[in-house]
Amino acid sequence: MIKEVGFIEITKKAIITKRTKAIFATIVFVAILFVVDQILKIYFSTNYGLNETEKVFAGFLNIGYIRNYGVAFGMFSGMKWAIVLIGAVISILISTVLVKSKQVYIKIALGLVLAGAIGNLFDRLSVGYVIDYLQIPILPFVGSTIFNISDVYIIVGCAIILFFEVRSKSNSKNDMPVQF
């Protein structure tokens, strides 16, 4: 048995410590986002009646409380267990890529997507539907749609990845922009 000493041992400890800290930071980031999501959902579901909305800034922001039994735009309503299964599998895949990624923007973006997915998955498992409460009527295509902060996390996370992908492609045609 060969015992490693000196520089090699210190380097391995440094790598493990750095990786452990990065994983811990990512878990804390996702957990904080999840808690914020759940606090907002509890607030709106207890302070507004079902299907009640209120104009906060006329024509710009409405808030309220609805139950979404489907996914985006209410699609696939009534398919709770299929949605839960797909959401769980996607969350596991995102977690795996997130832990292995070396790029900070990927960690942040996938952390946002994971927090959003877990937030909505938690709703489906705990109450049977997703609690939605935000509406921005001026947005094209989605103006009448009510959504929640988990949805915003997912959209922002995907937008970050898209932004860096497009930026990387314009800087270099041959390099792989996202390294996992």
mmCIF file with all atom_site columns, C-alpha atoms in Angstrom:
data_model
loop_
_atom_site.group_PDB
_atom_site.id
_atom_site.type_symbol
_atom_site.label_atom_id
_atom_site.label_alt_id
_atom_site.label_comp_id
_atom_site.label_asym_id
_atom_site.label_entity_id
_atom_site.label_seq_id
_atom_site.pdbx_PDB_ins_code
_atom_site.Cartn_x
_atom_site.Cartn_y
_atom_site.Cartn_z
_atom_site.occupancy
_atom_site.B_iso_or_equiv
_atom_site.pdbx_formal_charge
_atom_site.auth_seq_id
_atom_site.auth_comp_id
_atom_site.auth_asym_id
_atom_site.auth_atom_id
_atom_site.pdbx_PDB_model_num
ATOM 1   C CA . MET A 1 1   ? 0.000   0.000  0.000   1.00 0.00 ? 1   MET A CA 1
ATOM 2   C CA . ILE A 1 2   ? 1.416   3.380  -1.019  1.00 0.00 ? 2   ILE A CA 1
ATOM 3   C CA . LYS A 1 3   ? 0.583   6.306  1.212   1.00 0.00 ? 3   LYS A CA 1
ATOM 4   C CA . GLU A 1 4   ? 0.363   9.683  -0.519  1.00 0.00 ? 4   GLU A CA 1
ATOM 5   C CA . VAL A 1 5   ? 2.076   12.517 1.282   1.00 0.00 ? 5   VAL A CA 1
ATOM 6   C CA . GLY A 1 6   ? 3.034   16.070 0.695   1.00 0.00 ? 6   GLY A CA 1
ATOM 7   C CA . PHE A 1 7   ? 1.710   18.123 -2.209  1.00 0.00 ? 7   PHE A CA 1
ATOM 8   C CA . ILE A 1 8   ? -0.480  15.410 -3.737  1.00 0.00 ? 8   ILE A CA 1
ATOM 9   C CA . GLU A 1 9   ? -2.357  14.824 -0.493  1.00 0.00 ? 9   GLU A CA 1
ATOM 10  C CA . ILE A 1 10  ? -2.872  18.559 0.087   1.00 0.00 ? 10  ILE A CA 1
ATOM 11  C CA . THR A 1 11  ? -4.071  19.041 -3.495  1.00 0.00 ? 11  THR A CA 1
ATOM 12  C CA . LYS A 1 12  ? -6.625  16.236 -3.167  1.00 0.00 ? 12  LYS A CA 1
ATOM 13  C CA . LYS A 1 13  ? -7.938  17.731 0.075   1.00 0.00 ? 13  LYS A CA 1
ATOM 14  C CA . ALA A 1 14  ? -8.147  21.171 -1.532  1.00 0.00 ? 14  ALA A CA 1
ATOM 15  C CA . ILE A 1 15  ? -10.097 19.786 -4.496  1.00 0.00 ? 15  ILE A CA 1
ATOM 16  C CA . ILE A 1 16  ? -12.487 17.864 -2.267  1.00 0.00 ? 16  ILE A CA 1
ATOM 17  C CA . THR A 1 17  ? -12.998 20.876 -0.024  1.00 0.00 ? 17  THR A CA 1
ATOM 18  C CA . LYS A 1 18  ? -13.582 23.230 -2.965  1.00 0.00 ? 18  LYS A CA 1
ATOM 19  C CA . ARG A 1 19  ? -16.023 20.791 -4.600  1.00 0.00 ? 19  ARG A CA 1
ATOM 20  C CA . THR A 1 20  ? -17.826 20.184 -1.305  1.00 0.00 ? 20  THR A CA 1
ATOM 21  C CA . LYS A 1 21  ? -18.160 23.917 -0.712  1.00 0.00 ? 21  LYS A CA 1
ATOM 22  C CA . ALA A 1 22  ? -19.514 24.431 -4.238  1.00 0.00 ? 22  ALA A CA 1
ATOM 23  C CA . ILE A 1 23  ? -22.088 21.661 -3.789  1.00 0.00 ? 23  ILE A CA 1
ATOM 24  C CA . PHE A 1 24  ? -23.093 23.025 -0.386  1.00 0.00 ? 24  PHE A CA 1
ATOM 25  C CA . ALA A 1 25  ? -23.447 26.556 -1.799  1.00 0.00 ? 25  ALA A CA 1
ATOM 26  C CA . THR A 1 26  ? -25.613 25.215 -4.609  1.00 0.00 ? 26  THR A CA 1
ATOM 27  C CA . ILE A 1 27  ? -27.847 23.327 -2.160  1.00 0.00 ? 27  ILE A CA 1
ATOM 28  C CA . VAL A 1 28  ? -28.237 26.460 -0.025  1.00 0.00 ? 28  VAL A CA 1
ATOM 29  C CA . PHE A 1 29  ? -29.023 28.562 -3.137  1.00 0.00 ? 29  PHE A CA 1
ATOM 30  C CA . VAL A 1 30  ? -31.715 26.118 -4.301  1.00 0.00 ? 30  VAL A CA 1
ATOM 31  C CA . ALA A 1 31  ? -33.113 25.784 -0.760  1.00 0.00 ? 31  ALA A CA 1
ATOM 32  C CA . ILE A 1 32  ? -33.423 29.564 -0.323  1.00 0.00 ? 32  ILE A CA 1
ATOM 33  C CA . LEU A 1 33  ? -35.217 29.893 -3.661  1.00 0.00 ? 33  LEU A CA 1
ATOM 34  C CA . PHE A 1 34  ? -37.525 27.017 -2.715  1.00 0.00 ? 34  PHE A CA 1
ATOM 35  C CA . VAL A 1 35  ? -38.379 28.600 0.667   1.00 0.00 ? 35  VAL A CA 1
ATOM 36  C CA . VAL A 1 36  ? -39.137 31.973 -0.970  1.00 0.00 ? 36  VAL A CA 1
ATOM 37  C CA . ASP A 1 37  ? -41.406 30.179 -3.446  1.00 0.00 ? 37  ASP A CA 1
ATOM 38  C CA . GLN A 1 38  ? -43.281 28.326 -0.718  1.00 0.00 ? 38  GLN A CA 1
ATOM 39  C CA . ILE A 1 39  ? -43.681 31.441 1.459   1.00 0.00 ? 39  ILE A CA 1
ATOM 40  C CA . LEU A 1 40  ? -45.217 33.317 -1.481  1.00 0.00 ? 40  LEU A CA 1
ATOM 41  C CA . LYS A 1 41  ? -47.534 30.417 -2.306  1.00 0.00 ? 41  LYS A CA 1
ATOM 42  C CA . ILE A 1 42  ? -48.685 30.174 1.310   1.00 0.00 ? 42  ILE A CA 1
ATOM 43  C CA . TYR A 1 43  ? -49.259 33.936 1.437   1.00 0.00 ? 43  TYR A CA 1
ATOM 44  C CA . PHE A 1 44  ? -51.376 34.083 -1.706  1.00 0.00 ? 44  PHE A CA 1
ATOM 45  C CA . SER A 1 45  ? -53.340 30.895 -1.018  1.00 0.00 ? 45  SER A CA 1
ATOM 46  C CA . THR A 1 46  ? -54.266 32.092 2.487   1.00 0.00 ? 46  THR A CA 1
ATOM 47  C CA . ASN A 1 47  ? -54.865 35.788 1.758   1.00 0.00 ? 47  ASN A CA 1
ATOM 48  C CA . TYR A 1 48  ? -56.832 35.478 -1.505  1.00 0.00 ? 48  TYR A CA 1
ATOM 49  C CA . GLY A 1 49  ? -59.899 33.471 -2.328  1.00 0.00 ? 49  GLY A CA 1
ATOM 50  C CA . LEU A 1 50  ? -59.675 30.842 -5.056  1.00 0.00 ? 50  LEU A CA 1
ATOM 51  C CA . ASN A 1 51  ? -59.734 32.528 -8.489  1.00 0.00 ? 51  ASN A CA 1
ATOM 52  C CA . GLU A 1 52  ? -59.614 35.962 -6.868  1.00 0.00 ? 52  GLU A CA 1
ATOM 53  C CA . THR A 1 53  ? -57.288 38.497 -8.510  1.00 0.00 ? 53  THR A CA 1
ATOM 54  C CA . GLU A 1 54  ? -56.369 42.062 -7.701  1.00 0.00 ? 54  GLU A CA 1
ATOM 55  C CA . LYS A 1 55  ? -54.865 44.754 -9.914  1.00 0.00 ? 55  LYS A CA 1
ATOM 56  C CA . VAL A 1 56  ? -51.684 46.066 -8.316  1.00 0.00 ? 56  VAL A CA 1
ATOM 57  C CA . PHE A 1 57  ? -50.519 48.237 -11.204 1.00 0.00 ? 57  PHE A CA 1
ATOM 58  C CA . ALA A 1 58  ? -53.345 48.581 -13.712 1.00 0.00 ? 58  ALA A CA 1
ATOM 59  C CA . GLY A 1 59  ? -52.470 46.853 -16.956 1.00 0.00 ? 59  GLY A CA 1
ATOM 60  C CA . PHE A 1 60  ? -49.059 45.776 -15.691 1.00 0.00 ? 60  PHE A CA 1
ATOM 61  C CA . LEU A 1 61  ? -49.332 43.508 -12.633 1.00 0.00 ? 61  LEU A CA 1
ATOM 62  C CA . ASN A 1 62  ? -52.178 41.510 -11.171 1.00 0.00 ? 62  ASN A CA 1
ATOM 63  C CA . ILE A 1 63  ? -51.933 39.170 -8.199  1.00 0.00 ? 63  ILE A CA 1
ATOM 64  C CA . GLY A 1 64  ? -54.304 36.524 -6.918  1.00 0.00 ? 64  GLY A CA 1
ATOM 65  C CA . TYR A 1 65  ? -54.723 32.829 -6.350  1.00 0.00 ? 65  TYR A CA 1
ATOM 66  C CA . ILE A 1 66  ? -55.537 30.040 -8.768  1.00 0.00 ? 66  ILE A CA 1
ATOM 67  C CA . ARG A 1 67  ? -54.947 26.314 -8.792  1.00 0.00 ? 67  ARG A CA 1
ATOM 68  C CA . ASN A 1 68  ? -53.121 24.909 -11.799 1.00 0.00 ? 68  ASN A CA 1
ATOM 69  C CA . TYR A 1 69  ? -53.692 21.184 -12.266 1.00 0.00 ? 69  TYR A CA 1
ATOM 70  C CA . GLY A 1 70  ? -51.598 21.060 -15.439 1.00 0.00 ? 70  GLY A CA 1
ATOM 71  C CA . VAL A 1 71  ? -48.285 22.492 -16.560 1.00 0.00 ? 71  VAL A CA 1
ATOM 72  C CA . ALA A 1 72  ? -47.571 25.683 -18.529 1.00 0.00 ? 72  ALA A CA 1
ATOM 73  C CA . PHE A 1 73  ? -50.809 27.355 -19.637 1.00 0.00 ? 73  PHE A CA 1
ATOM 74  C CA . GLY A 1 74  ? -52.763 24.591 -17.853 1.00 0.00 ? 74  GLY A CA 1
ATOM 75  C CA . MET A 1 75  ? -51.823 21.966 -20.444 1.00 0.00 ? 75  MET A CA 1
ATOM 76  C CA . PHE A 1 76  ? -52.083 18.285 -19.468 1.00 0.00 ? 76  PHE A CA 1
ATOM 77  C CA . SER A 1 77  ? -54.550 18.908 -16.636 1.00 0.00 ? 77  SER A CA 1
ATOM 78  C CA . GLY A 1 78  ? -55.605 15.687 -14.965 1.00 0.00 ? 78  GLY A CA 1
ATOM 79  C CA . MET A 1 79  ? -52.260 13.975 -15.596 1.00 0.00 ? 79  MET A CA 1
ATOM 80  C CA . LYS A 1 80  ? -50.824 14.632 -12.127 1.00 0.00 ? 80  LYS A CA 1
ATOM 81  C CA . TRP A 1 81  ? -48.751 11.466 -11.754 1.00 0.00 ? 81  TRP A CA 1
ATOM 82  C CA . ALA A 1 82  ? -47.276 11.685 -15.242 1.00 0.00 ? 82  ALA A CA 1
ATOM 83  C CA . ILE A 1 83  ? -46.322 15.309 -14.560 1.00 0.00 ? 83  ILE A CA 1
ATOM 84  C CA . VAL A 1 84  ? -44.853 14.344 -11.160 1.00 0.00 ? 84  VAL A CA 1
ATOM 85  C CA . LEU A 1 85  ? -42.827 11.509 -12.689 1.00 0.00 ? 85  LEU A CA 1
ATOM 86  C CA . ILE A 1 86  ? -41.486 13.670 -15.523 1.00 0.00 ? 86  ILE A CA 1
ATOM 87  C CA . GLY A 1 87  ? -40.725 16.494 -13.067 1.00 0.00 ? 87  GLY A CA 1
ATOM 88  C CA . ALA A 1 88  ? -38.870 14.137 -10.728 1.00 0.00 ? 88  ALA A CA 1
ATOM 89  C CA . VAL A 1 89  ? -36.779 12.644 -13.544 1.00 0.00 ? 89  VAL A CA 1
ATOM 90  C CA . ILE A 1 90  ? -35.923 16.094 -14.910 1.00 0.00 ? 90  ILE A CA 1
ATOM 91  C CA . SER A 1 91  ? -34.991 17.293 -11.399 1.00 0.00 ? 91  SER A CA 1
ATOM 92  C CA . ILE A 1 92  ? -32.647 14.330 -10.938 1.00 0.00 ? 92  ILE A CA 1
ATOM 93  C CA . LEU A 1 93  ? -31.013 14.943 -14.324 1.00 0.00 ? 93  LEU A CA 1
ATOM 94  C CA . ILE A 1 94  ? -30.600 18.660 -13.592 1.00 0.00 ? 94  ILE A CA 1
ATOM 95  C CA . SER A 1 95  ? -29.096 17.841 -10.180 1.00 0.00 ? 95  SER A CA 1
ATOM 96  C CA . THR A 1 96  ? -26.573 15.509 -11.773 1.00 0.00 ? 96  THR A CA 1
ATOM 97  C CA . VAL A 1 97  ? -25.478 18.074 -14.369 1.00 0.00 ? 97  VAL A CA 1
ATOM 98  C CA . LEU A 1 98  ? -25.483 20.819 -11.744 1.00 0.00 ? 98  LEU A CA 1
ATOM 99  C CA . VAL A 1 99  ? -23.111 18.944 -9.449  1.00 0.00 ? 99  VAL A CA 1
ATOM 100 C CA . LYS A 1 100 ? -20.732 18.083 -12.298 1.00 0.00 ? 100 LYS A CA 1
ATOM 101 C CA . SER A 1 101 ? -20.700 21.508 -13.940 1.00 0.00 ? 101 SER A CA 1
ATOM 102 C CA . LYS A 1 102 ? -17.619 23.655 -13.618 1.00 0.00 ? 102 LYS A CA 1
ATOM 103 C CA . GLN A 1 103 ? -19.120 26.873 -14.992 1.00 0.00 ? 103 GLN A CA 1
ATOM 104 C CA . VAL A 1 104 ? -20.641 29.291 -12.505 1.00 0.00 ? 104 VAL A CA 1
ATOM 105 C CA . TYR A 1 105 ? -23.362 30.525 -14.863 1.00 0.00 ? 105 TYR A CA 1
ATOM 106 C CA . ILE A 1 106 ? -24.479 26.937 -15.465 1.00 0.00 ? 106 ILE A CA 1
ATOM 107 C CA . LYS A 1 107 ? -24.633 26.334 -11.719 1.00 0.00 ? 107 LYS A CA 1
ATOM 108 C CA . ILE A 1 108 ? -26.715 29.483 -11.193 1.00 0.00 ? 108 ILE A CA 1
ATOM 109 C CA . ALA A 1 109 ? -28.981 28.827 -14.176 1.00 0.00 ? 109 ALA A CA 1
ATOM 110 C CA . LEU A 1 110 ? -29.570 25.160 -13.359 1.00 0.00 ? 110 LEU A CA 1
ATOM 111 C CA . GLY A 1 111 ? -29.993 26.062 -9.683  1.00 0.00 ? 111 GLY A CA 1
ATOM 112 C CA . LEU A 1 112 ? -32.830 28.378 -10.697 1.00 0.00 ? 112 LEU A CA 1
ATOM 113 C CA . VAL A 1 113 ? -34.407 25.736 -12.935 1.00 0.00 ? 113 VAL A CA 1
ATOM 114 C CA . LEU A 1 114 ? -34.054 23.075 -10.232 1.00 0.00 ? 114 LEU A CA 1
ATOM 115 C CA . ALA A 1 115 ? -35.572 25.313 -7.535  1.00 0.00 ? 115 ALA A CA 1
ATOM 116 C CA . GLY A 1 116 ? -38.510 26.071 -9.823  1.00 0.00 ? 116 GLY A CA 1
ATOM 117 C CA . ALA A 1 117 ? -39.033 22.428 -10.721 1.00 0.00 ? 117 ALA A CA 1
ATOM 118 C CA . ILE A 1 118 ? -38.838 21.319 -7.084  1.00 0.00 ? 118 ILE A CA 1
ATOM 119 C CA . GLY A 1 119 ? -41.182 24.112 -5.975  1.00 0.00 ? 119 GLY A CA 1
ATOM 120 C CA . ASN A 1 120 ? -43.889 23.092 -8.426  1.00 0.00 ? 120 ASN A CA 1
ATOM 121 C CA . LEU A 1 121 ? -43.248 19.377 -7.838  1.00 0.00 ? 121 LEU A CA 1
ATOM 122 C CA . PHE A 1 122 ? -43.648 19.917 -4.092  1.00 0.00 ? 122 PHE A CA 1
ATOM 123 C CA . ASP A 1 123 ? -47.015 21.605 -4.707  1.00 0.00 ? 123 ASP A CA 1
ATOM 124 C CA . ARG A 1 124 ? -48.247 18.739 -6.845  1.00 0.00 ? 124 ARG A CA 1
ATOM 125 C CA . LEU A 1 125 ? -47.260 16.193 -4.210  1.00 0.00 ? 125 LEU A CA 1
ATOM 126 C CA . SER A 1 126 ? -48.463 18.158 -1.171  1.00 0.00 ? 126 SER A CA 1
ATOM 127 C CA . VAL A 1 127 ? -51.746 19.687 -2.375  1.00 0.00 ? 127 VAL A CA 1
ATOM 128 C CA . GLY A 1 128 ? -52.346 18.093 -5.787  1.00 0.00 ? 128 GLY A CA 1
ATOM 129 C CA . TYR A 1 129 ? -51.948 21.235 -7.887  1.00 0.00 ? 129 TYR A CA 1
ATOM 130 C CA . VAL A 1 130 ? -49.597 24.186 -8.384  1.00 0.00 ? 130 VAL A CA 1
ATOM 131 C CA . ILE A 1 131 ? -50.430 27.459 -6.684  1.00 0.00 ? 131 ILE A CA 1
ATOM 132 C CA . ASP A 1 132 ? -50.193 30.377 -9.152  1.00 0.00 ? 132 ASP A CA 1
ATOM 133 C CA . TYR A 1 133 ? -50.555 34.038 -8.227  1.00 0.00 ? 133 TYR A CA 1
ATOM 134 C CA . LEU A 1 134 ? -48.815 36.437 -10.670 1.00 0.00 ? 134 LEU A CA 1
ATOM 135 C CA . GLN A 1 135 ? -50.130 37.894 -13.900 1.00 0.00 ? 135 GLN A CA 1
ATOM 136 C CA . ILE A 1 136 ? -48.447 40.450 -16.151 1.00 0.00 ? 136 ILE A CA 1
ATOM 137 C CA . PRO A 1 137 ? -51.102 41.461 -18.701 1.00 0.00 ? 137 PRO A CA 1
ATOM 138 C CA . ILE A 1 138 ? -48.738 43.491 -20.913 1.00 0.00 ? 138 ILE A CA 1
ATOM 139 C CA . LEU A 1 139 ? -46.572 40.477 -21.802 1.00 0.00 ? 139 LEU A CA 1
ATOM 140 C CA . PRO A 1 140 ? -47.221 39.251 -25.328 1.00 0.00 ? 140 PRO A CA 1
ATOM 141 C CA . PHE A 1 141 ? -48.547 35.693 -25.675 1.00 0.00 ? 141 PHE A CA 1
ATOM 142 C CA . VAL A 1 142 ? -48.849 35.129 -21.895 1.00 0.00 ? 142 VAL A CA 1
ATOM 143 C CA . GLY A 1 143 ? -50.724 38.213 -20.742 1.00 0.00 ? 143 GLY A CA 1
ATOM 144 C CA . SER A 1 144 ? -53.736 36.266 -19.511 1.00 0.00 ? 144 SER A CA 1
ATOM 145 C CA . THR A 1 145 ? -51.631 33.508 -17.929 1.00 0.00 ? 145 THR A CA 1
ATOM 146 C CA . ILE A 1 146 ? -51.216 33.383 -14.162 1.00 0.00 ? 146 ILE A CA 1
ATOM 147 C CA . PHE A 1 147 ? -47.944 31.909 -12.929 1.00 0.00 ? 147 PHE A CA 1
ATOM 148 C CA . ASN A 1 148 ? -45.701 31.781 -9.852  1.00 0.00 ? 148 ASN A CA 1
ATOM 149 C CA . ILE A 1 149 ? -42.122 32.547 -8.854  1.00 0.00 ? 149 ILE A CA 1
ATOM 150 C CA . SER A 1 150 ? -41.058 28.940 -9.572  1.00 0.00 ? 150 SER A CA 1
ATOM 151 C CA . ASP A 1 151 ? -42.054 29.508 -13.182 1.00 0.00 ? 151 ASP A CA 1
ATOM 152 C CA . VAL A 1 152 ? -39.994 32.704 -13.178 1.00 0.00 ? 152 VAL A CA 1
ATOM 153 C CA . TYR A 1 153 ? -36.984 30.785 -11.799 1.00 0.00 ? 153 TYR A CA 1
ATOM 154 C CA . ILE A 1 154 ? -37.273 28.264 -14.637 1.00 0.00 ? 154 ILE A CA 1
ATOM 155 C CA . ILE A 1 155 ? -37.612 30.928 -17.334 1.00 0.00 ? 155 ILE A CA 1
ATOM 156 C CA . VAL A 1 156 ? -34.730 33.029 -15.989 1.00 0.00 ? 156 VAL A CA 1
ATOM 157 C CA . GLY A 1 157 ? -32.505 29.952 -15.644 1.00 0.00 ? 157 GLY A CA 1
ATOM 158 C CA . CYS A 1 158 ? -33.209 28.912 -19.233 1.00 0.00 ? 158 CYS A CA 1
ATOM 159 C CA . ALA A 1 159 ? -32.667 32.503 -20.420 1.00 0.00 ? 159 ALA A CA 1
ATOM 160 C CA . ILE A 1 160 ? -29.245 32.603 -18.720 1.00 0.00 ? 160 ILE A CA 1
ATOM 161 C CA . ILE A 1 161 ? -28.197 29.402 -20.468 1.00 0.00 ? 161 ILE A CA 1
ATOM 162 C CA . LEU A 1 162 ? -29.530 30.654 -23.803 1.00 0.00 ? 162 LEU A CA 1
ATOM 163 C CA . PHE A 1 163 ? -27.741 33.996 -23.399 1.00 0.00 ? 163 PHE A CA 1
ATOM 164 C CA . PHE A 1 164 ? -24.383 32.376 -22.707 1.00 0.00 ? 164 PHE A CA 1
ATOM 165 C CA . GLU A 1 165 ? -24.890 29.794 -25.449 1.00 0.00 ? 165 GLU A CA 1
ATOM 166 C CA . VAL A 1 166 ? -25.586 32.472 -28.048 1.00 0.00 ? 166 VAL A CA 1
ATOM 167 C CA . ARG A 1 167 ? -22.733 34.636 -26.768 1.00 0.00 ? 167 ARG A CA 1
ATOM 168 C CA . SER A 1 168 ? -20.299 31.696 -26.817 1.00 0.00 ? 168 SER A CA 1
ATOM 169 C CA . LYS A 1 169 ? -21.351 30.664 -30.313 1.00 0.00 ? 169 LYS A CA 1
ATOM 170 C CA . SER A 1 170 ? -20.761 34.175 -31.612 1.00 0.00 ? 170 SER A CA 1
ATOM 171 C CA . ASN A 1 171 ? -17.289 34.244 -30.004 1.00 0.00 ? 171 ASN A CA 1
ATOM 172 C CA . SER A 1 172 ? -16.159 30.849 -31.249 1.00 0.00 ? 172 SER A CA 1
ATOM 173 C CA . LYS A 1 173 ? -17.644 28.559 -33.865 1.00 0.00 ? 173 LYS A CA 1
ATOM 174 C CA . ASN A 1 174 ? -15.659 25.441 -32.881 1.00 0.00 ? 174 ASN A CA 1
ATOM 175 C CA . ASP A 1 175 ? -15.641 25.492 -29.069 1.00 0.00 ? 175 ASP A CA 1
ATOM 176 C CA . MET A 1 176 ? -18.280 23.714 -27.053 1.00 0.00 ? 176 MET A CA 1
ATOM 177 C CA . PRO A 1 177 ? -19.849 26.635 -25.100 1.00 0.00 ? 177 PRO A CA 1
ATOM 178 C CA . VAL A 1 178 ? -21.274 24.639 -22.200 1.00 0.00 ? 178 VAL A CA 1
ATOM 179 C CA . GLN A 1 179 ? -18.916 22.354 -20.343 1.00 0.00 ? 179 GLN A CA 1
ATOM 180 C CA . PHE A 1 180 ? -20.477 19.886 -17.937 1.00 0.00 ? 180 PHE A CA 1
#
